[in-house]
Short mmCIF file of C-alpha atoms and ligand atoms in Angstrom, two decimals:
data_model
loop_
_atom_site.label_atom_id
_atom_site.label_comp_id
_atom_site.label_asym_id
_atom_site.label_seq_id
_atom_site.Cartn_x
_atom_site.Cartn_y
_atom_site.Cartn_z
CA MET J 218 -15.76 -15.97 -29.08
CA SER J 219 -12.37 -14.24 -28.87
CA GLU J 220 -9.27 -16.24 -29.69
CA GLN J 221 -7.15 -13.89 -27.64
CA THR J 222 -5.13 -14.71 -24.52
CA PHE J 223 -4.66 -12.10 -21.80
CA ILE J 224 -2.08 -12.94 -19.15
CA ILE J 225 -1.91 -11.29 -15.74
CA VAL J 226 1.33 -11.75 -13.80
CA GLY J 227 0.76 -11.28 -10.06
CA ALA J 228 -2.34 -12.76 -8.42
CA SER J 229 -3.00 -10.18 -5.76
CA LEU J 230 -5.41 -7.24 -5.55
CA ALA J 231 -4.49 -5.42 -8.78
CA GLY J 232 -4.28 -8.67 -10.78
CA ALA J 233 -7.50 -10.19 -9.43
CA LYS J 234 -9.46 -6.99 -9.95
CA ALA J 235 -8.15 -6.72 -13.51
CA ALA J 236 -9.30 -10.28 -14.27
CA GLU J 237 -12.73 -9.51 -12.80
CA GLU J 238 -13.00 -6.36 -14.92
CA LEU J 239 -12.03 -8.17 -18.13
CA ARG J 240 -14.91 -10.62 -17.68
CA GLY J 241 -17.20 -7.84 -16.47
CA ARG J 242 -16.60 -5.93 -19.72
CA GLY J 243 -17.48 -8.99 -21.77
CA PHE J 244 -14.02 -10.24 -22.73
CA ASP J 245 -14.57 -13.92 -23.59
CA GLY J 246 -11.05 -14.92 -24.57
CA ARG J 247 -8.60 -16.77 -22.37
CA ILE J 248 -7.52 -15.15 -19.07
CA VAL J 249 -4.55 -16.62 -17.20
CA LEU J 250 -3.87 -15.17 -13.74
CA ILE J 251 -0.48 -16.26 -12.44
CA GLY J 252 0.73 -15.86 -8.87
CA ALA J 253 3.86 -17.00 -7.05
CA GLU J 254 2.07 -17.38 -3.72
CA PRO J 255 0.15 -20.55 -2.84
CA GLU J 256 -2.98 -18.54 -1.95
CA ARG J 257 -5.71 -17.27 -4.22
CA PRO J 258 -5.66 -13.45 -4.34
CA TYR J 259 -6.11 -11.76 -0.98
CA GLU J 260 -5.98 -8.26 0.47
CA ARG J 261 -3.06 -7.24 2.67
CA PRO J 262 -4.54 -4.54 4.99
CA PRO J 263 -6.02 -7.14 7.43
CA LEU J 264 -2.51 -8.56 7.90
CA THR J 265 -1.53 -5.70 10.22
CA LYS J 266 -5.01 -5.33 11.69
CA ASP J 267 -7.94 -7.63 12.53
CA TYR J 268 -6.56 -10.83 10.95
CA LEU J 269 -3.18 -10.38 12.67
CA ARG J 270 -4.93 -9.94 16.01
CA GLY J 271 -7.02 -13.04 15.44
CA GLU J 272 -10.25 -11.03 15.28
CA SER J 273 -11.36 -11.90 11.76
CA PRO J 274 -11.42 -15.15 9.78
CA ARG J 275 -8.93 -15.83 7.00
CA GLU J 276 -11.81 -16.08 4.51
CA LYS J 277 -12.52 -12.35 4.94
CA ALA J 278 -9.11 -11.42 3.55
CA TYR J 279 -9.62 -13.00 0.12
CA VAL J 280 -10.52 -10.79 -2.84
CA HIS J 281 -13.07 -13.31 -4.21
CA GLU J 282 -14.94 -16.44 -3.11
CA THR J 283 -13.12 -19.72 -3.86
CA ASP J 284 -15.33 -20.54 -6.86
CA PHE J 285 -15.09 -17.13 -8.49
CA TYR J 286 -12.18 -18.02 -10.77
CA THR J 287 -13.63 -21.26 -12.13
CA GLU J 288 -17.08 -19.72 -12.47
CA HIS J 289 -15.61 -16.91 -14.56
CA GLU J 290 -13.27 -19.20 -16.50
CA ILE J 291 -10.20 -17.43 -15.16
CA GLU J 292 -7.27 -19.86 -15.15
CA LEU J 293 -5.69 -19.16 -11.78
CA LEU J 294 -2.20 -20.63 -11.48
CA THR J 295 -1.02 -20.33 -7.88
CA SER J 296 2.49 -21.26 -6.61
CA THR J 297 3.64 -20.42 -10.12
CA ARG J 298 6.41 -17.94 -10.83
CA VAL J 299 6.84 -16.24 -14.20
CA ALA J 300 10.56 -16.43 -14.95
CA THR J 301 10.88 -14.39 -18.15
CA LEU J 302 8.88 -12.07 -20.35
CA ASP J 303 9.65 -11.55 -24.03
CA PRO J 304 7.50 -8.65 -25.24
CA GLY J 305 8.80 -8.88 -28.82
CA ALA J 306 7.69 -12.51 -29.18
CA SER J 307 4.64 -11.97 -26.88
CA ARG J 308 5.65 -14.96 -24.74
CA ILE J 309 6.36 -15.71 -21.11
CA THR J 310 8.24 -18.59 -19.56
CA LEU J 311 7.23 -20.04 -16.22
CA ALA J 312 9.82 -21.14 -13.65
CA ASP J 313 9.04 -24.78 -14.52
CA GLY J 314 9.93 -24.13 -18.17
CA ARG J 315 6.40 -23.99 -19.61
CA GLU J 316 5.84 -21.26 -22.20
CA LEU J 317 2.71 -19.25 -22.85
CA GLY J 318 1.91 -16.78 -25.63
CA PHE J 319 -0.23 -13.70 -25.07
CA ASP J 320 -2.03 -10.96 -26.92
CA ARG J 321 -2.00 -8.59 -23.94
CA LEU J 322 -0.15 -8.88 -20.64
CA LEU J 323 -0.55 -7.10 -17.33
CA LEU J 324 2.33 -6.90 -14.87
CA ALA J 325 0.94 -6.70 -11.33
CA THR J 326 3.91 -8.07 -9.42
CA GLY J 327 3.63 -5.55 -6.61
CA ALA J 328 6.36 -4.82 -4.14
CA GLU J 329 8.49 -6.63 -1.59
CA PRO J 330 9.90 -5.57 1.76
CA ARG J 331 13.30 -3.90 1.84
CA ARG J 332 15.85 -6.09 3.58
CA ILE J 333 17.87 -4.54 6.37
CA PRO J 334 21.58 -4.92 5.60
CA ILE J 335 22.90 -5.39 9.13
CA PRO J 336 24.47 -8.26 11.10
CA GLY J 337 21.94 -10.76 12.41
CA ALA J 338 19.27 -9.96 9.81
CA ASP J 339 18.97 -13.71 9.06
CA LEU J 340 18.53 -14.79 12.68
CA GLU J 341 15.46 -16.79 13.55
CA GLY J 342 12.80 -14.45 14.93
CA VAL J 343 13.57 -11.52 12.61
CA HIS J 344 10.41 -11.10 10.54
CA SER J 345 9.07 -9.01 7.70
CA LEU J 346 5.36 -8.66 6.95
CA ARG J 347 4.05 -8.82 3.41
CA THR J 348 2.28 -12.14 2.88
CA LEU J 349 -0.39 -14.20 4.60
CA ALA J 350 2.37 -16.71 5.42
CA ASP J 351 4.41 -13.95 7.14
CA CYS J 352 1.29 -12.91 9.02
CA ASP J 353 0.47 -16.46 10.16
CA GLN J 354 3.93 -16.76 11.70
CA LEU J 355 3.52 -13.42 13.44
CA ARG J 356 0.05 -14.34 14.73
CA ASP J 357 1.66 -17.32 16.45
CA ARG J 358 4.45 -15.15 17.84
CA ILE J 359 1.98 -12.58 19.14
CA GLY J 360 -0.07 -15.36 20.68
CA ALA J 361 2.95 -16.41 22.75
CA GLY J 362 3.31 -12.87 24.20
CA GLY J 363 6.62 -11.30 25.18
CA HIS J 364 8.56 -8.32 23.87
CA VAL J 365 8.75 -7.35 20.20
CA VAL J 366 11.05 -4.78 18.65
CA VAL J 367 9.57 -3.09 15.60
CA VAL J 368 12.16 -1.60 13.25
CA GLY J 369 10.62 1.28 11.30
CA ALA J 370 7.78 3.58 12.36
CA GLY J 371 6.15 3.77 8.91
CA TRP J 372 2.59 2.55 8.38
CA ILE J 373 3.34 -1.19 8.46
CA GLY J 374 5.56 -0.90 11.55
CA SER J 375 3.11 1.42 13.31
CA GLU J 376 0.07 -0.75 12.58
CA PHE J 377 1.92 -3.88 13.66
CA ALA J 378 3.03 -2.12 16.87
CA ALA J 379 -0.56 -1.07 17.60
CA SER J 380 -1.92 -4.59 17.07
CA ALA J 381 0.84 -6.13 19.20
CA ARG J 382 0.08 -3.68 22.02
CA GLN J 383 -3.62 -4.44 21.70
CA ARG J 384 -2.73 -8.11 22.20
CA GLY J 385 -0.78 -7.18 25.34
CA LEU J 386 2.81 -7.47 24.14
CA GLU J 387 5.61 -5.22 25.25
CA VAL J 388 6.52 -3.16 22.17
CA THR J 389 9.59 -1.06 21.32
CA VAL J 390 9.63 0.88 18.05
CA ILE J 391 12.98 2.08 16.67
CA ASP J 392 13.31 4.56 13.81
CA PRO J 393 16.16 6.84 12.71
CA LEU J 394 13.68 9.66 12.04
CA ALA J 395 12.80 12.00 14.88
CA LEU J 396 9.07 11.34 14.33
CA PRO J 397 7.01 8.60 12.63
CA ASN J 398 6.50 9.23 8.90
CA GLU J 399 7.94 12.71 9.33
CA ARG J 400 9.40 12.98 5.84
CA VAL J 401 6.11 12.37 4.07
CA PHE J 402 3.64 14.09 6.39
CA GLY J 403 5.69 16.58 8.43
CA PRO J 404 6.24 17.03 12.17
CA GLU J 405 2.61 17.84 13.07
CA ILE J 406 1.25 14.45 12.01
CA GLY J 407 4.45 12.70 13.07
CA SER J 408 4.15 13.99 16.62
CA PHE J 409 0.44 13.12 16.72
CA TYR J 410 1.18 9.46 15.92
CA ARG J 411 4.19 9.38 18.26
CA ASP J 412 1.93 10.52 21.09
CA VAL J 413 -0.79 8.00 20.18
CA HIS J 414 1.72 5.15 20.50
CA ALA J 415 3.31 6.54 23.65
CA GLN J 416 -0.14 6.85 25.26
CA HIS J 417 -0.74 3.19 24.49
CA GLY J 418 2.47 2.15 26.22
CA VAL J 419 4.80 1.69 23.23
CA GLU J 420 8.43 2.52 23.94
CA LEU J 421 9.63 4.74 21.07
CA LEU J 422 13.33 5.02 20.35
CA LEU J 423 13.32 7.71 17.69
CA GLY J 424 16.29 9.36 16.04
CA ASP J 425 18.19 6.09 16.47
CA GLY J 426 18.98 3.36 13.94
CA VAL J 427 19.30 -0.37 14.40
CA GLU J 428 22.88 -1.53 14.03
CA ALA J 429 22.63 -5.27 14.72
CA PHE J 430 20.33 -8.10 15.73
CA GLU J 431 22.10 -10.35 18.21
CA GLY J 432 21.55 -13.81 19.60
CA ASP J 433 22.82 -17.36 19.12
CA ALA J 434 20.47 -19.12 16.70
CA ALA J 435 17.56 -16.79 17.35
CA ILE J 436 17.34 -13.09 18.04
CA ALA J 437 17.69 -12.15 21.70
CA ARG J 438 18.47 -8.43 21.54
CA VAL J 439 18.77 -5.42 19.25
CA ARG J 440 21.71 -3.04 19.34
CA THR J 441 21.14 0.54 18.17
CA ALA J 442 23.51 3.06 16.59
CA SER J 443 23.59 5.08 19.81
CA GLY J 444 24.65 1.97 21.75
CA ARG J 445 21.34 1.07 23.35
CA VAL J 446 20.63 -2.63 23.79
CA VAL J 447 17.01 -3.82 23.78
CA ASP J 448 16.23 -7.40 24.80
CA CYS J 449 13.41 -8.97 22.82
CA ASP J 450 11.70 -12.23 21.86
CA PHE J 451 11.31 -11.34 18.19
CA ALA J 452 11.59 -8.40 15.79
CA VAL J 453 9.57 -7.10 12.87
CA VAL J 454 11.31 -5.08 10.18
CA GLY J 455 9.10 -2.58 8.33
CA ILE J 456 11.45 -0.23 6.52
CA GLY J 457 9.56 0.17 3.28
CA VAL J 458 9.11 -1.79 0.08
CA MET J 459 10.71 -1.97 -3.35
CA PRO J 460 8.74 -2.49 -6.56
CA ARG J 461 9.31 -5.99 -8.01
CA VAL J 462 10.73 -4.96 -11.36
CA GLU J 463 13.16 -7.80 -12.28
CA LEU J 464 10.85 -9.32 -14.87
CA ALA J 465 10.26 -5.95 -16.52
CA GLU J 466 13.92 -5.00 -16.38
CA HIS J 467 15.07 -8.23 -18.01
CA ALA J 468 12.39 -7.78 -20.65
CA GLY J 469 13.92 -4.41 -21.54
CA LEU J 470 10.93 -2.33 -20.41
CA GLU J 471 11.57 1.19 -19.17
CA VAL J 472 12.01 1.05 -15.41
CA ASP J 473 12.81 3.84 -12.98
CA ASN J 474 11.55 3.35 -9.41
CA GLY J 475 8.79 1.16 -10.84
CA VAL J 476 7.72 0.15 -14.31
CA LEU J 477 7.08 3.32 -16.29
CA VAL J 478 3.61 3.46 -17.80
CA ASP J 479 1.55 6.10 -19.57
CA GLU J 480 -1.86 7.34 -18.44
CA GLN J 481 -3.46 4.23 -20.02
CA LEU J 482 -1.05 2.16 -17.89
CA GLN J 483 0.78 0.83 -20.94
CA THR J 484 4.50 0.16 -20.54
CA SER J 485 7.17 1.04 -23.10
CA ALA J 486 6.29 -2.28 -24.83
CA PRO J 487 2.99 -2.12 -26.76
CA GLY J 488 0.44 -4.61 -25.42
CA VAL J 489 2.17 -4.89 -22.04
CA PHE J 490 0.57 -2.99 -19.14
CA ALA J 491 1.39 -2.53 -15.44
CA ALA J 492 -0.77 -1.66 -12.42
CA GLY J 493 -0.63 -1.49 -8.64
CA ASP J 494 2.46 -1.10 -6.43
CA ILE J 495 4.79 -1.84 -9.33
CA ALA J 496 3.56 0.87 -11.74
CA ARG J 497 4.92 4.40 -11.93
CA ALA J 498 2.17 5.94 -13.98
CA TRP J 499 1.85 9.26 -15.76
CA HIS J 500 -0.79 11.15 -13.83
CA PRO J 501 -2.60 13.70 -16.01
CA PHE J 502 -3.80 15.77 -13.04
CA PHE J 503 -0.40 16.07 -11.34
CA GLY J 504 1.54 16.25 -14.60
CA GLU J 505 4.18 13.79 -13.42
CA ARG J 506 4.72 10.08 -12.99
CA ILE J 507 3.79 8.73 -9.57
CA ARG J 508 3.96 5.30 -7.94
CA VAL J 509 1.47 4.62 -5.19
CA GLU J 510 1.95 1.74 -2.74
CA HIS J 511 -1.56 1.63 -1.38
CA TRP J 512 -4.62 -0.59 -1.43
CA ALA J 513 -6.98 1.79 -3.29
CA ASN J 514 -4.48 2.23 -6.10
CA ALA J 515 -4.25 -1.54 -6.67
CA LEU J 516 -8.04 -1.81 -6.39
CA ASN J 517 -8.71 0.82 -9.05
CA GLN J 518 -5.66 0.64 -11.29
CA GLY J 519 -6.10 -3.10 -11.98
CA PRO J 520 -9.54 -2.57 -13.58
CA ALA J 521 -8.31 0.58 -15.38
CA ALA J 522 -5.49 -1.47 -16.92
CA ALA J 523 -8.02 -4.14 -17.92
CA ARG J 524 -10.09 -1.55 -19.79
CA ALA J 525 -6.97 -0.27 -21.52
CA MET J 526 -6.07 -3.86 -22.49
CA LEU J 527 -9.48 -4.05 -24.17
CA GLY J 528 -8.70 -0.88 -26.10
CA GLU J 529 -11.26 1.25 -24.26
CA PRO J 530 -10.42 4.96 -24.07
CA GLY J 531 -9.74 6.64 -20.71
CA SER J 532 -6.89 7.56 -18.48
CA TYR J 533 -6.10 6.79 -14.85
CA ASP J 534 -6.30 10.04 -12.93
CA ARG J 535 -7.61 9.13 -9.46
CA ILE J 536 -6.31 11.18 -6.55
CA PRO J 537 -4.11 8.85 -4.44
CA TYR J 538 -5.93 7.65 -1.32
CA PHE J 539 -5.05 5.44 1.62
CA PHE J 540 -6.23 4.58 5.09
CA SER J 541 -4.71 3.36 8.33
CA ASP J 542 -6.16 2.02 11.58
CA GLN J 543 -4.16 2.08 14.80
CA TYR J 544 -5.86 1.44 18.16
CA GLU J 545 -8.98 3.64 18.16
CA VAL J 546 -7.46 6.03 15.59
CA GLY J 547 -8.79 5.63 12.05
CA MET J 548 -7.64 7.90 9.27
CA GLU J 549 -7.92 8.48 5.53
CA TYR J 550 -5.47 10.49 3.44
CA SER J 551 -5.97 11.82 -0.05
CA GLY J 552 -3.61 13.75 -2.25
CA HIS J 553 -0.05 13.96 -3.40
CA ALA J 554 2.16 16.40 -1.53
CA PRO J 555 5.88 15.98 -2.24
CA GLN J 556 6.31 19.46 -0.77
CA TRP J 557 4.02 22.00 0.83
CA ASP J 558 3.99 25.47 2.41
CA GLU J 559 2.02 24.75 5.57
CA VAL J 560 -0.26 22.26 7.30
CA VAL J 561 -3.45 23.64 8.86
CA PHE J 562 -5.98 21.91 11.08
CA ARG J 563 -9.76 21.78 11.38
CA GLY J 564 -10.45 20.43 14.87
CA ASP J 565 -8.08 19.80 17.74
CA ARG J 566 -5.34 17.17 17.52
CA ASN J 567 -5.56 16.72 21.30
CA ASP J 568 -9.15 15.48 20.92
CA GLY J 569 -8.00 12.91 18.36
CA GLU J 570 -10.61 14.11 15.85
CA PHE J 571 -9.41 16.50 13.18
CA ILE J 572 -8.68 17.11 9.53
CA ALA J 573 -5.20 18.18 8.43
CA PHE J 574 -4.80 20.04 5.15
CA TRP J 575 -1.52 20.42 3.29
CA LEU J 576 -1.50 23.76 1.46
CA GLN J 577 0.65 25.02 -1.36
CA ASP J 578 0.17 28.47 -2.87
CA GLY J 579 -3.06 28.75 -0.86
CA ARG J 580 -4.50 25.58 -2.41
CA VAL J 581 -5.30 22.26 -0.76
CA ILE J 582 -2.99 19.59 -2.18
CA ALA J 583 -3.67 16.86 0.40
CA GLY J 584 -5.92 16.16 3.37
CA MET J 585 -5.97 13.66 6.22
CA ASN J 586 -9.14 13.07 8.19
CA VAL J 587 -8.56 11.41 11.55
CA ASN J 588 -11.64 9.94 13.27
CA VAL J 589 -13.76 12.30 11.16
CA TRP J 590 -15.77 10.52 8.49
CA ASP J 591 -17.61 11.16 5.23
CA VAL J 592 -15.37 14.08 4.28
CA ASN J 593 -12.79 12.45 2.05
CA GLU J 594 -14.72 12.93 -1.17
CA THR J 595 -15.06 16.64 -0.44
CA ILE J 596 -11.32 16.81 0.29
CA GLN J 597 -10.65 15.20 -3.08
CA THR J 598 -12.97 17.66 -4.79
CA LEU J 599 -11.13 20.54 -3.11
CA ILE J 600 -7.82 19.16 -4.35
CA ARG J 601 -9.16 18.68 -7.85
CA SER J 602 -10.63 22.18 -7.96
CA ARG J 603 -7.10 23.65 -7.57
CA GLN J 604 -8.84 26.71 -6.16
CA ALA J 605 -7.32 28.97 -3.53
CA VAL J 606 -9.15 28.50 -0.21
CA ASP J 607 -10.03 30.80 2.63
CA VAL J 608 -7.86 29.29 5.40
CA GLY J 609 -10.07 30.80 8.11
CA ALA J 610 -13.10 28.96 6.73
CA LEU J 611 -11.09 25.80 6.03
CA THR J 612 -9.98 25.54 9.64
CA ASP J 613 -13.34 26.54 11.16
CA SER J 614 -15.21 23.36 12.12
CA ASP J 615 -18.52 25.25 12.02
CA THR J 616 -18.15 26.12 8.33
CA PRO J 617 -19.31 23.19 6.19
CA LEU J 618 -16.41 21.96 4.08
CA GLU J 619 -18.64 21.85 1.01
CA SER J 620 -19.21 25.59 1.27
CA LEU J 621 -15.55 26.17 0.46
CA LEU J 622 -16.15 24.71 -2.96
CA ALA J 623 -18.90 27.21 -3.62
CA GLN J 624 -16.82 30.22 -2.55
CA PRO J 625 -13.47 30.18 -4.28
CA VAL J 626 -11.00 32.83 -3.08
CA THR J 627 -9.66 34.69 -6.05
C1 LIG P 705 0.69 -5.90 5.86
C2 LIG P 705 0.19 -4.84 4.92
C3 LIG P 705 -0.82 -3.97 5.33
C4 LIG P 705 -1.27 -2.98 4.46
N1 LIG P 705 -2.24 -2.11 4.89
C5 LIG P 705 -2.66 -1.12 4.08
C6 LIG P 705 -3.63 -0.16 4.53
O1 LIG P 705 -4.08 -0.20 5.68
N2 LIG P 705 -4.03 0.79 3.67
C7 LIG P 705 -3.55 0.89 2.41
O2 LIG P 705 -3.97 1.79 1.68
N3 LIG P 705 -2.63 0.00 1.93
C8 LIG P 705 -2.17 -0.99 2.74
N4 LIG P 705 -1.22 -1.88 2.29
C9 LIG P 705 -0.72 -1.77 0.91
C10 LIG P 705 -1.51 -2.61 -0.07
O3 LIG P 705 -1.79 -3.87 0.46
C11 LIG P 705 -0.73 -2.76 -1.38
O4 LIG P 705 -0.67 -1.48 -1.96
C12 LIG P 705 -1.38 -3.75 -2.34
O5 LIG P 705 -1.30 -5.05 -1.82
C13 LIG P 705 -0.69 -3.74 -3.71
O6 LIG P 705 -1.28 -4.70 -4.52
P1 LIG P 705 -0.61 -5.25 -5.85
O7 LIG P 705 -1.61 -6.19 -6.43
O8 LIG P 705 -0.10 -4.13 -6.66
O9 LIG P 705 0.72 -6.04 -5.39
P2 LIG P 705 1.03 -7.11 -4.27
O10 LIG P 705 -0.06 -7.14 -3.25
O11 LIG P 705 2.42 -6.88 -3.82
O12 LIG P 705 0.98 -8.50 -5.04
C14 LIG P 705 1.85 -8.86 -6.07
C15 LIG P 705 1.78 -10.35 -6.26
O13 LIG P 705 2.58 -10.69 -7.40
C16 LIG P 705 3.25 -11.91 -7.11
N5 LIG P 705 4.43 -11.99 -7.98
C17 LIG P 705 5.54 -11.21 -7.97
N6 LIG P 705 6.41 -11.58 -8.92
C18 LIG P 705 5.85 -12.64 -9.57
C19 LIG P 705 6.27 -13.48 -10.64
N7 LIG P 705 7.43 -13.29 -11.26
N8 LIG P 705 5.44 -14.48 -11.01
C20 LIG P 705 4.24 -14.67 -10.40
N9 LIG P 705 3.80 -13.90 -9.39
C21 LIG P 705 4.59 -12.90 -8.97
C22 LIG P 705 3.60 -11.80 -5.66
O14 LIG P 705 3.87 -13.07 -5.10
C23 LIG P 705 2.35 -11.14 -5.07
O15 LIG P 705 1.42 -12.07 -4.64
C24 LIG P 705 -0.73 -2.87 3.15
C25 LIG P 705 0.29 -3.75 2.75
C26 LIG P 705 0.76 -4.72 3.63
C27 LIG P 705 1.87 -5.64 3.19
#
């Protein structure tokens, strides 16, 4: 029986999956999983989708059954905040003053919504959406109907807008960009999603920022930079997230847009690891450090960190992947494309069923399949192959995607 204590800070997807992996690999020492939220670990994607709309039970959102943690002798401390980390002394202090020593520690403290620094941001009825508690409040708001202003047309804002429309609310989306998610995916995908929302009756005020929320005690209207005034019953702010790095920073770990980790997910302090939204990890395939704020990364990086904590060899080199569901439009995206030469399409965007490929130097560096399924693995293989592709074949729906792998263009 091991005498060792492994502590996991952050009881969400990355943390819970790491704890599961530790037991799964036979670690029989002490595991303490500590989370600031009152809930046992749960997944966040349902909070903009089926759970938000009241279409799925709360139980479905949790990562594990209630008994999982006791059955696996994982000490789950909920409503418990870790206040300090001392890597030199291998100790943490909890907010209530208790101290705990560790042999290995995993930081999985995730990310938190960016606050909007404008007048009225603290008014009643101005919401953000990160936790189950946030979502429960918004479920009630949606249930009461009315008009919601969504600030930010990124994935959270867009998914919330779609769910609110599906529940019959009047929805206005405001974003300073000309098109949703334009900076990351380009105008082709941005205009596709703009049109999807417009077709579902969302009012889009694009190329315009929000300057103030106004009202007496509660929000009653939103004023934009261009001087527009939009009356509303409540607002949801989805303008991105920031990695929760305070603990790491105060501990003296290297931090730069996330906690810096190597390909084994170890931080600059030996024995201290980081995974999920908080980690900016060296990626051996891309040859740079990347931080990924998506579900699949937390799902897979947590267990990878657990294996590294056990001293098992291996590096984390998965191709980043995420998914989004809005109305009847489901999509998956794989890859990492900070810049690209062109975006080409297989299938017609007007039919709502297509695959977009981001190309650089004739190679596929990312792909998004929209309402086309069972292709994402092939897209990832294409990316990994780094081979130049025949664009004619790539964009021809009658040519099987797999055949491109067999016929590299030299
Ligand atoms: C509403 C919503 C919908 C989403 N939908 C999708 C989707 O459709 N597709 C997709 O790919 N991704 C989606 N995501 C992103 C995905 O959920 C995140 O990438 C994932 O939750 C990251 O998991 P994590 O474990 O790294 O961190 P988090 O989920 O952020 O969890 C970190 C936990 O650490 C706790 N914590 C922080 N500091 C401390 C401390 N000092 N002491 C104790 N505990 C602490 C926090 O309270 C929190 O519970 C969505 C996110 C949200 C918010």
